[in-house]
Tab-separated table of C-alpha atoms in Angstrom:
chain	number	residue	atom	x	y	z
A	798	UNK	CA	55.250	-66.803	10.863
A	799	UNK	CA	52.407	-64.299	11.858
A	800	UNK	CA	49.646	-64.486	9.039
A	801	UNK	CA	46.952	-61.948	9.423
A	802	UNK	CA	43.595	-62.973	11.011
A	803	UNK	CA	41.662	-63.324	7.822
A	804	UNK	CA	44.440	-65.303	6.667
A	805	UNK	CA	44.184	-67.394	9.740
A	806	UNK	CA	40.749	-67.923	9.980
A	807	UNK	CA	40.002	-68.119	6.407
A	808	UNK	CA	38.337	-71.581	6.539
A	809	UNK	CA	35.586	-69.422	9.217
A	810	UNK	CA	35.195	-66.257	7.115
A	811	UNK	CA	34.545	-68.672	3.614
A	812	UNK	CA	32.221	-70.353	5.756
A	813	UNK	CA	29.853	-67.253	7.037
A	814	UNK	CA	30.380	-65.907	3.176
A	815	UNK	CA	28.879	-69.548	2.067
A	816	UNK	CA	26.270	-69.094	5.075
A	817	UNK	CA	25.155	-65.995	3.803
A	818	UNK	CA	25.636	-66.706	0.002
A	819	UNK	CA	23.407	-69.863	0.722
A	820	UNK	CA	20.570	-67.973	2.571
A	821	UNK	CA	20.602	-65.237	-0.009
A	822	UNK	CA	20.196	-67.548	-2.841
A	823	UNK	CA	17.491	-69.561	-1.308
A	824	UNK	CA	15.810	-66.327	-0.245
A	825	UNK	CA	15.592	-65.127	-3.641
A	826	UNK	CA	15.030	-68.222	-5.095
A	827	UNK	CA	12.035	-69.358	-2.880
A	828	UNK	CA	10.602	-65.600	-1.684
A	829	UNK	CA	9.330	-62.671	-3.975
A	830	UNK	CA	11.950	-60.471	-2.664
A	831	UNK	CA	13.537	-60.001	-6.069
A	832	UNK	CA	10.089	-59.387	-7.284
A	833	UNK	CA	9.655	-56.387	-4.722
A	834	UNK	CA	12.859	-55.241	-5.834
A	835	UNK	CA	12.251	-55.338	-9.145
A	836	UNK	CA	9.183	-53.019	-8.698
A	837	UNK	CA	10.937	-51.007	-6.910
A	838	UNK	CA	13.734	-50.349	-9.533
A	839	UNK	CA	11.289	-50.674	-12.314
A	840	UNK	CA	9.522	-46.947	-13.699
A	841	UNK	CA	5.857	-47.212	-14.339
A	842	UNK	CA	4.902	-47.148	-18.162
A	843	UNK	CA	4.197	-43.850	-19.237
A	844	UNK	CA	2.321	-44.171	-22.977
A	845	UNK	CA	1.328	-40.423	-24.788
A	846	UNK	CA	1.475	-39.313	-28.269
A	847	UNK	CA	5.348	-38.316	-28.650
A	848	UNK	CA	7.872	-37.255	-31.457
A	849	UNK	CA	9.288	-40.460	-32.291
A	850	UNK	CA	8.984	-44.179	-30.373
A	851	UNK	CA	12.271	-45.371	-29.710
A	852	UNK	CA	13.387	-49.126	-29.921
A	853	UNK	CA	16.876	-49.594	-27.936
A	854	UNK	CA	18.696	-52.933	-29.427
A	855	UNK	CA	18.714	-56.389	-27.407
A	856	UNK	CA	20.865	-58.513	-29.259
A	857	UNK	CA	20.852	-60.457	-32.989
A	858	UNK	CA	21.464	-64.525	-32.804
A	859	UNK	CA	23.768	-65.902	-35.543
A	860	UNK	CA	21.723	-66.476	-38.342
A	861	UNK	CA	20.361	-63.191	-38.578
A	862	UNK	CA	17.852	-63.401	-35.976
A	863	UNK	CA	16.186	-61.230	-33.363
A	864	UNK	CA	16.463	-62.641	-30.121
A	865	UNK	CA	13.899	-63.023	-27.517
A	866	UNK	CA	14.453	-59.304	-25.492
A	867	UNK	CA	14.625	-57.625	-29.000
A	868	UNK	CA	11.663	-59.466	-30.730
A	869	UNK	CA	9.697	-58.150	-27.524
A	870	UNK	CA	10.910	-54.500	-28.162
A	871	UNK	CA	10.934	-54.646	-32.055
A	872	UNK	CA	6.791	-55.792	-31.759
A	873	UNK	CA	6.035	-52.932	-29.036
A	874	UNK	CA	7.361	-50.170	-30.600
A	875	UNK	CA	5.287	-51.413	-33.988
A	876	UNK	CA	2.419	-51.710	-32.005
A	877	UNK	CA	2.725	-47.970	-30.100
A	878	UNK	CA	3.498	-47.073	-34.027
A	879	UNK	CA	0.318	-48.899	-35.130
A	880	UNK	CA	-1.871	-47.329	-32.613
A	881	UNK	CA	-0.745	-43.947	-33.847
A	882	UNK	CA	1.210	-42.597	-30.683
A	883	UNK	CA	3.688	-41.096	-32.996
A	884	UNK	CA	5.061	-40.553	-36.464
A	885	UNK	CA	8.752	-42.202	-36.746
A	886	UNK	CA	9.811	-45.250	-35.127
A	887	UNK	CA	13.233	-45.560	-34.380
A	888	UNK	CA	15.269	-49.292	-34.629
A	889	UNK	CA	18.857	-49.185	-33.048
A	890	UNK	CA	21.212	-52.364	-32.764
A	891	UNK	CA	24.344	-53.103	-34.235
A	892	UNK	CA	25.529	-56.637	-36.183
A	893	UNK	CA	27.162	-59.195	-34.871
A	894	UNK	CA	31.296	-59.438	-35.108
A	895	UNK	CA	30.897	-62.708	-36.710
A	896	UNK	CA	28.563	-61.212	-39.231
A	897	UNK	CA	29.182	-58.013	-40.577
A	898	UNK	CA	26.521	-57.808	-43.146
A	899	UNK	CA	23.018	-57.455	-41.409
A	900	UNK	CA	22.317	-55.274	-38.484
A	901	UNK	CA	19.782	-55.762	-35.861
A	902	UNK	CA	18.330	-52.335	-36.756
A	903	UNK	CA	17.982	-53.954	-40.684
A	904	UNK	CA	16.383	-56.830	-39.340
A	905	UNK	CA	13.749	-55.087	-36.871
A	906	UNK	CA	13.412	-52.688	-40.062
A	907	UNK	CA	12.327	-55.047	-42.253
A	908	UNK	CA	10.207	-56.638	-40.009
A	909	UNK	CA	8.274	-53.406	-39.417
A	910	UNK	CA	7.897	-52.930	-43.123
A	911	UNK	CA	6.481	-56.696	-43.662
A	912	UNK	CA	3.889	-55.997	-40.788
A	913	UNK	CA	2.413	-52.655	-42.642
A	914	UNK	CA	4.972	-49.961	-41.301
A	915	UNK	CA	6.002	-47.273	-44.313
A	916	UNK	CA	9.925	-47.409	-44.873
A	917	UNK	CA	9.714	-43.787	-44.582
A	918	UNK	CA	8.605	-43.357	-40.928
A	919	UNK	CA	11.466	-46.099	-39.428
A	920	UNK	CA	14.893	-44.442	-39.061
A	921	UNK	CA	17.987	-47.190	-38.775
A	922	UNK	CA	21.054	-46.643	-36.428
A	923	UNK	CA	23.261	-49.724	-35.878
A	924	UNK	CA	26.344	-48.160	-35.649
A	925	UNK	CA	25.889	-47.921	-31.709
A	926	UNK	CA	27.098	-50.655	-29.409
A	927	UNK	CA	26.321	-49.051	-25.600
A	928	UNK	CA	22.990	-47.608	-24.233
A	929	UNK	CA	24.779	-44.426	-23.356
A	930	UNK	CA	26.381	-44.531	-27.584
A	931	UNK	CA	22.572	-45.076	-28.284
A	932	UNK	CA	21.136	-42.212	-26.751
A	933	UNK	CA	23.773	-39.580	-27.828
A	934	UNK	CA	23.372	-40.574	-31.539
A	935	UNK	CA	19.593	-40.857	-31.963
A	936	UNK	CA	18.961	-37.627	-29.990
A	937	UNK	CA	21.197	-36.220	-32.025
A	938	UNK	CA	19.256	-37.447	-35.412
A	939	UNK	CA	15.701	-36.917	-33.769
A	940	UNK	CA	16.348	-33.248	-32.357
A	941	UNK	CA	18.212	-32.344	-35.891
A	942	UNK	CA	14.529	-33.230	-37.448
A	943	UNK	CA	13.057	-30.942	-34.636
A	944	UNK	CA	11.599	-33.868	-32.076
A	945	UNK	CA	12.107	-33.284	-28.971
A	946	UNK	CA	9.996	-36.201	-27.261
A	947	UNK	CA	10.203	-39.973	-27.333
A	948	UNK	CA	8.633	-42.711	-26.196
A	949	UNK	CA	11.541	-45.351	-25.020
A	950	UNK	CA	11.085	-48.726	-25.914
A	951	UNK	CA	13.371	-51.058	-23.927
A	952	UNK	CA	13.625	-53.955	-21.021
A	953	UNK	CA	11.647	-52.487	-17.693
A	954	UNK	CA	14.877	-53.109	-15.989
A	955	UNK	CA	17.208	-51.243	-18.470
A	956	UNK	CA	14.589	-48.576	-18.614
A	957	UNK	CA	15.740	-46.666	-15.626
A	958	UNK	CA	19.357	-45.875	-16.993
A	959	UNK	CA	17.997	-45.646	-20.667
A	960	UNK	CA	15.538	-42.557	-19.659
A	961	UNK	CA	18.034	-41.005	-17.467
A	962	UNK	CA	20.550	-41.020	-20.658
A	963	UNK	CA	17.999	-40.064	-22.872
A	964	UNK	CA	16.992	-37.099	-20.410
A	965	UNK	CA	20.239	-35.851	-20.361
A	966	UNK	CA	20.326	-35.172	-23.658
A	967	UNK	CA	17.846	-32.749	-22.936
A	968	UNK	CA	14.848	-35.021	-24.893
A	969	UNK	CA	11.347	-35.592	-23.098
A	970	UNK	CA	10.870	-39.245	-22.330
A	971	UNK	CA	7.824	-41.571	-21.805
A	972	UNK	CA	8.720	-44.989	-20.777
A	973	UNK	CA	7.334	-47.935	-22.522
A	974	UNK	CA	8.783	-51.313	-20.682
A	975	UNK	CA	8.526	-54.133	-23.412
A	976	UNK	CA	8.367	-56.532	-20.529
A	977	UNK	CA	6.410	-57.056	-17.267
A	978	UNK	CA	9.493	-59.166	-16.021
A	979	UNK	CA	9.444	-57.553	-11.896
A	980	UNK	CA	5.429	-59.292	-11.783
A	981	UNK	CA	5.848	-62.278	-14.472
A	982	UNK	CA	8.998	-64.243	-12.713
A	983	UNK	CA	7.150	-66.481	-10.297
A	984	UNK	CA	9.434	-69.859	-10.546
A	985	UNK	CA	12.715	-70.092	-8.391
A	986	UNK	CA	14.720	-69.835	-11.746
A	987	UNK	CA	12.879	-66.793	-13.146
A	988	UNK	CA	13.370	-64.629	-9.936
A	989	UNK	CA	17.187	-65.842	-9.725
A	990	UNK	CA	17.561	-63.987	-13.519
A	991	UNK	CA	15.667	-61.040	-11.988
A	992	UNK	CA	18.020	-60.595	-9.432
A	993	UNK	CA	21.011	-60.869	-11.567
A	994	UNK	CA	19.256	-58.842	-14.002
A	995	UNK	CA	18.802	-56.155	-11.001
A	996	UNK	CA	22.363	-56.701	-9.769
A	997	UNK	CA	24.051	-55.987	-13.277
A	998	UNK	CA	21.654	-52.756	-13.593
A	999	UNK	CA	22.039	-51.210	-9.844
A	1000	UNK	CA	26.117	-52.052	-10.976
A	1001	UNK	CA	25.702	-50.100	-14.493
A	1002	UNK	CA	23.746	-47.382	-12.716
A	1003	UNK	CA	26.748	-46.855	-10.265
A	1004	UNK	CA	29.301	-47.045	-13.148
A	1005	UNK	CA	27.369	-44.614	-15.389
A	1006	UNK	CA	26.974	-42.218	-12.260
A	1007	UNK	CA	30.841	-42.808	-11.577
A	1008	UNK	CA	31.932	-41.756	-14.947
A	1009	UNK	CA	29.496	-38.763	-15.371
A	1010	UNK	CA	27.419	-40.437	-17.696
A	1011	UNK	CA	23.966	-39.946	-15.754
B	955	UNK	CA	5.005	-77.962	-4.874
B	956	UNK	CA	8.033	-77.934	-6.813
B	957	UNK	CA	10.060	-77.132	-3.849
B	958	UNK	CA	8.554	-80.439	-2.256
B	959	UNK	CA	9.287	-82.208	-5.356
B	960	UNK	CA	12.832	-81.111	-5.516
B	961	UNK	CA	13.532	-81.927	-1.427
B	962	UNK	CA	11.991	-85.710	-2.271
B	963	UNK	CA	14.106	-86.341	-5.411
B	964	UNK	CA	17.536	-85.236	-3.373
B	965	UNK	CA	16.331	-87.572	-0.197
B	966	UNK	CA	15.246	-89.919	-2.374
B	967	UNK	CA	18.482	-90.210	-4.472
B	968	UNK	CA	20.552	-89.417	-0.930
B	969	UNK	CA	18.659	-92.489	0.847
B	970	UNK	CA	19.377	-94.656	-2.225
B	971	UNK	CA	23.337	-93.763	-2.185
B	972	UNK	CA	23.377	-94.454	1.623
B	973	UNK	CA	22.139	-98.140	1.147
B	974	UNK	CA	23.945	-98.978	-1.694
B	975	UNK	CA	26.974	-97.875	0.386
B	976	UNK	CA	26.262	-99.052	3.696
B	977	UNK	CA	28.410	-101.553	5.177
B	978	UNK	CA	31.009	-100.101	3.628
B	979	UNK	CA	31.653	-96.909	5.414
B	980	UNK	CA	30.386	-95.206	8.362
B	981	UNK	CA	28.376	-92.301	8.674
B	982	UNK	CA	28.350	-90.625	11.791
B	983	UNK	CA	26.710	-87.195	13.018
B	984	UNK	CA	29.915	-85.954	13.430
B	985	UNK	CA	31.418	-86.686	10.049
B	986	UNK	CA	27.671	-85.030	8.535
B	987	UNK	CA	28.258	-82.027	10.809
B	988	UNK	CA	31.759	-81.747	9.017
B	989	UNK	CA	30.807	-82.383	5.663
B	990	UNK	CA	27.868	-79.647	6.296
B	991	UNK	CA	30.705	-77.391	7.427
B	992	UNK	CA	32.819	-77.714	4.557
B	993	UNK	CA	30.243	-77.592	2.042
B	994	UNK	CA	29.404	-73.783	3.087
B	995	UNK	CA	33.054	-73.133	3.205
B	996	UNK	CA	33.318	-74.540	-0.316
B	997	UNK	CA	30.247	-72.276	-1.146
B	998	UNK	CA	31.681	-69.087	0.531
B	999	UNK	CA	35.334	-69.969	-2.122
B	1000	UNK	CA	32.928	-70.433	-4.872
B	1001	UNK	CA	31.175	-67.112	-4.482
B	1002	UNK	CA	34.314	-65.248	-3.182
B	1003	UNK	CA	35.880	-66.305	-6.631
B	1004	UNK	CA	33.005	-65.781	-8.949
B	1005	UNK	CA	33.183	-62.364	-7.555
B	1006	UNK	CA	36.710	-61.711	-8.298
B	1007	UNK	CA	36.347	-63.208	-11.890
B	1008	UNK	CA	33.417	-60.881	-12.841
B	1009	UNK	CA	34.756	-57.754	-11.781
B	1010	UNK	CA	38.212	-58.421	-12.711
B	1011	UNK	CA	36.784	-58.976	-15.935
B	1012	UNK	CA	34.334	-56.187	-16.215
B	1013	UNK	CA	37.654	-53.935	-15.416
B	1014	UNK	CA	39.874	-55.335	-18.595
B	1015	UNK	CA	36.772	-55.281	-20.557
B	1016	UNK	CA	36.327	-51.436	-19.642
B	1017	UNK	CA	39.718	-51.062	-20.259
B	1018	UNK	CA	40.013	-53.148	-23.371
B	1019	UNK	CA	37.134	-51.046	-24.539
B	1020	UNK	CA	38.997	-47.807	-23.474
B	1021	UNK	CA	42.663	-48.213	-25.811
B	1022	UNK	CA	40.717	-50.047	-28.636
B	1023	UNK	CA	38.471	-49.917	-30.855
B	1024	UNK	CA	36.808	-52.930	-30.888
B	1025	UNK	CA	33.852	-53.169	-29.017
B	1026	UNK	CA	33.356	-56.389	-26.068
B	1027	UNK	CA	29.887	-56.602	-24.198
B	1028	UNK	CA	30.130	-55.974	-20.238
B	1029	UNK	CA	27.311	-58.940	-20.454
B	1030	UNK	CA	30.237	-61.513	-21.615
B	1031	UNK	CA	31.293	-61.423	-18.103
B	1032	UNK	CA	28.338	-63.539	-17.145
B	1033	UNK	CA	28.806	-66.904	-19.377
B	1034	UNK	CA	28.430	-69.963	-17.986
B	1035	UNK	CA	31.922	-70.715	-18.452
B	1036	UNK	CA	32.798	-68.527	-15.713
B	1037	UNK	CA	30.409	-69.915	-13.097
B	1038	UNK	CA	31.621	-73.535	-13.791
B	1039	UNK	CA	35.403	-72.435	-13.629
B	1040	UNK	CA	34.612	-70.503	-10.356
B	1041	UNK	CA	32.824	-73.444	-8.628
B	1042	UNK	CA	36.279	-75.500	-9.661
B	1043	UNK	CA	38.396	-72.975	-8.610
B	1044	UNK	CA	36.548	-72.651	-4.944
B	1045	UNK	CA	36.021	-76.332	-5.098
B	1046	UNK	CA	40.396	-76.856	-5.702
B	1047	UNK	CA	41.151	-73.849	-3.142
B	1048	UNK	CA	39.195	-75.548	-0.273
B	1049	UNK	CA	40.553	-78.688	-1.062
B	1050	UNK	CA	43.891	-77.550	-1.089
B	1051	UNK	CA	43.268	-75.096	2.287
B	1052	UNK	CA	41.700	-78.253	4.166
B	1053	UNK	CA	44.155	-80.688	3.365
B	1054	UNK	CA	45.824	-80.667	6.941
B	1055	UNK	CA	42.414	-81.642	8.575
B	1056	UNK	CA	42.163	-84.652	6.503
């Protein structure tokens, strides 16, 4: 029976795939490529007064809990707030499935009211689950009170889709990374999760562009 | 240093498992030439399904997403799960491919 040649010589082509997966892996692993790339993707903090500071949402643990990504976010956009670079502050994230009752934007809100911010400057959304759900619906609330510039709060690898959607909604945008991740991974481990951090974004960038999102 | 300290643990543990063995089977350079051969093959199935399984997943989860209303992460598409039933899979498919060489 004639099989075609990838068929054939499948055991040769899963071995140069392995060959290269293998170099790849220890190249990123052992080499600060990822960290190259990472600045590369990354956009350059950008911190003026603005509108309204922005916190995209990161994730709740069960329990009620911020977790680690939005704990980072939730204490930079107080701290922009604090140093008086603008005069709302903005929490988004939704709850979790498995627990209906308390949002990630409640949480972050009441955090920023136990560390000294007035409940009247924070605005809640957490009925958005996507980035591009996220900017649509907070524009929309921030231009209808006549701001028409924010300063984004989010992960430094995120940022780069988050300000394009954001843009596109025809708001001005000053990028505040919550993280220095592209400089701080220095051990094998933490430059693996910056390349599959990179990988999922450059994928989500294509997707959004695909779809017309961006 | 960690790199050194990671090669030394694997020889170490590699030298300890060849003379606990020894005497009892034979290792030549050709059968370590093979076994270096197959393991990239076995890496090349493990990434070649890992590959499949994320974006075969990403596309029901878009689609899911699409003709529901409930709402599934992209993200859940990298679990662990996945990674440890992909290295199975390409671990089982090699296997199963290579069994008329054995």
């Amino acid at each position: 029976m004639n099989q075609p040649r990838v068929i054939k010589n499948i055991d040769r082509v899963m071995g140069a795939i392995g060959t290269l997966a293998a170099v790849l892996f220890l190249a990123t692993a052992l080499t600060p490529v990822s960290n190259y790339a990472g600045s590369y993707f990354a956009i350059n903090p950008d911190i003026r007064p603005a509108g309204a500071i922005v916190v995209l949402g990161a994730g709740l643990w069960k329990g009620g809990m911020l977790d680690n990504e939005s704990l980072r976010r939730t204490l930079r956009g107080i701290e922009l707030y604090k140093n008086s670079l603008a005069p709302v502050i903005v929490f988004s994230g939704p709850a979790r499935d498995d627990e209906p009752g308390r949002s990630e934007a409640e949480v972050r809100t009441q955090l920023a009211i136990n560390m000294g911010i007035p409940a009247g400057a924070i605005v809640k959304e957490d009925v958005v689950n996507t980035t591009r759900e996220e900017s649509v619906r907070i524009a929309k609330t921030l231009q209808g009170r006549g701001i028409q510039s924010i300063l984004l709060v989010t992960e430094s690898l995120h940022m780069r889709r988050a300000t394009y959607l954001f843009a596109r909604t025809g708001m001005t945008v000053y990028p505040v990374p919550s993280d220095n991740f592209t400089l701080a991974a220095a051990s094998p481990e933490e430059r693996i999760q910056l390349a599959t951090r990179l990988a999922e974004e450059t994928a989500a960038l294509i997707y959004y562009r695909i779809a017309g999102y961006i | 240093v960690f790199l050194l300290f990671v090669l030394f643990l694997t020889a170490a543990t590699s030298l300890f498992a060849y003379a606990a063995t020894k005497g009892r089977r034979t290792l030549s350079a050709g059968f370590l030439r093979k076994a270096g051969r197959w393991f990239f093959e076995y890496i090349g199935a493990f990434a070649c399904f890992l590959a499949l399984n994320m974006v075969l997943g990403v596309i029901i989860i878009v689609m899911f997403r699409g003709i529901t209303s409930h709402f599934v992460p992209v993200y859940d598409v990298r679990d662990p799960l996945i990674f440890i039933l992909s290295a199975a899979q390409g671990f089982i498919f090699q296997k199963w491919w290579s069994r008329d060489e054995t």
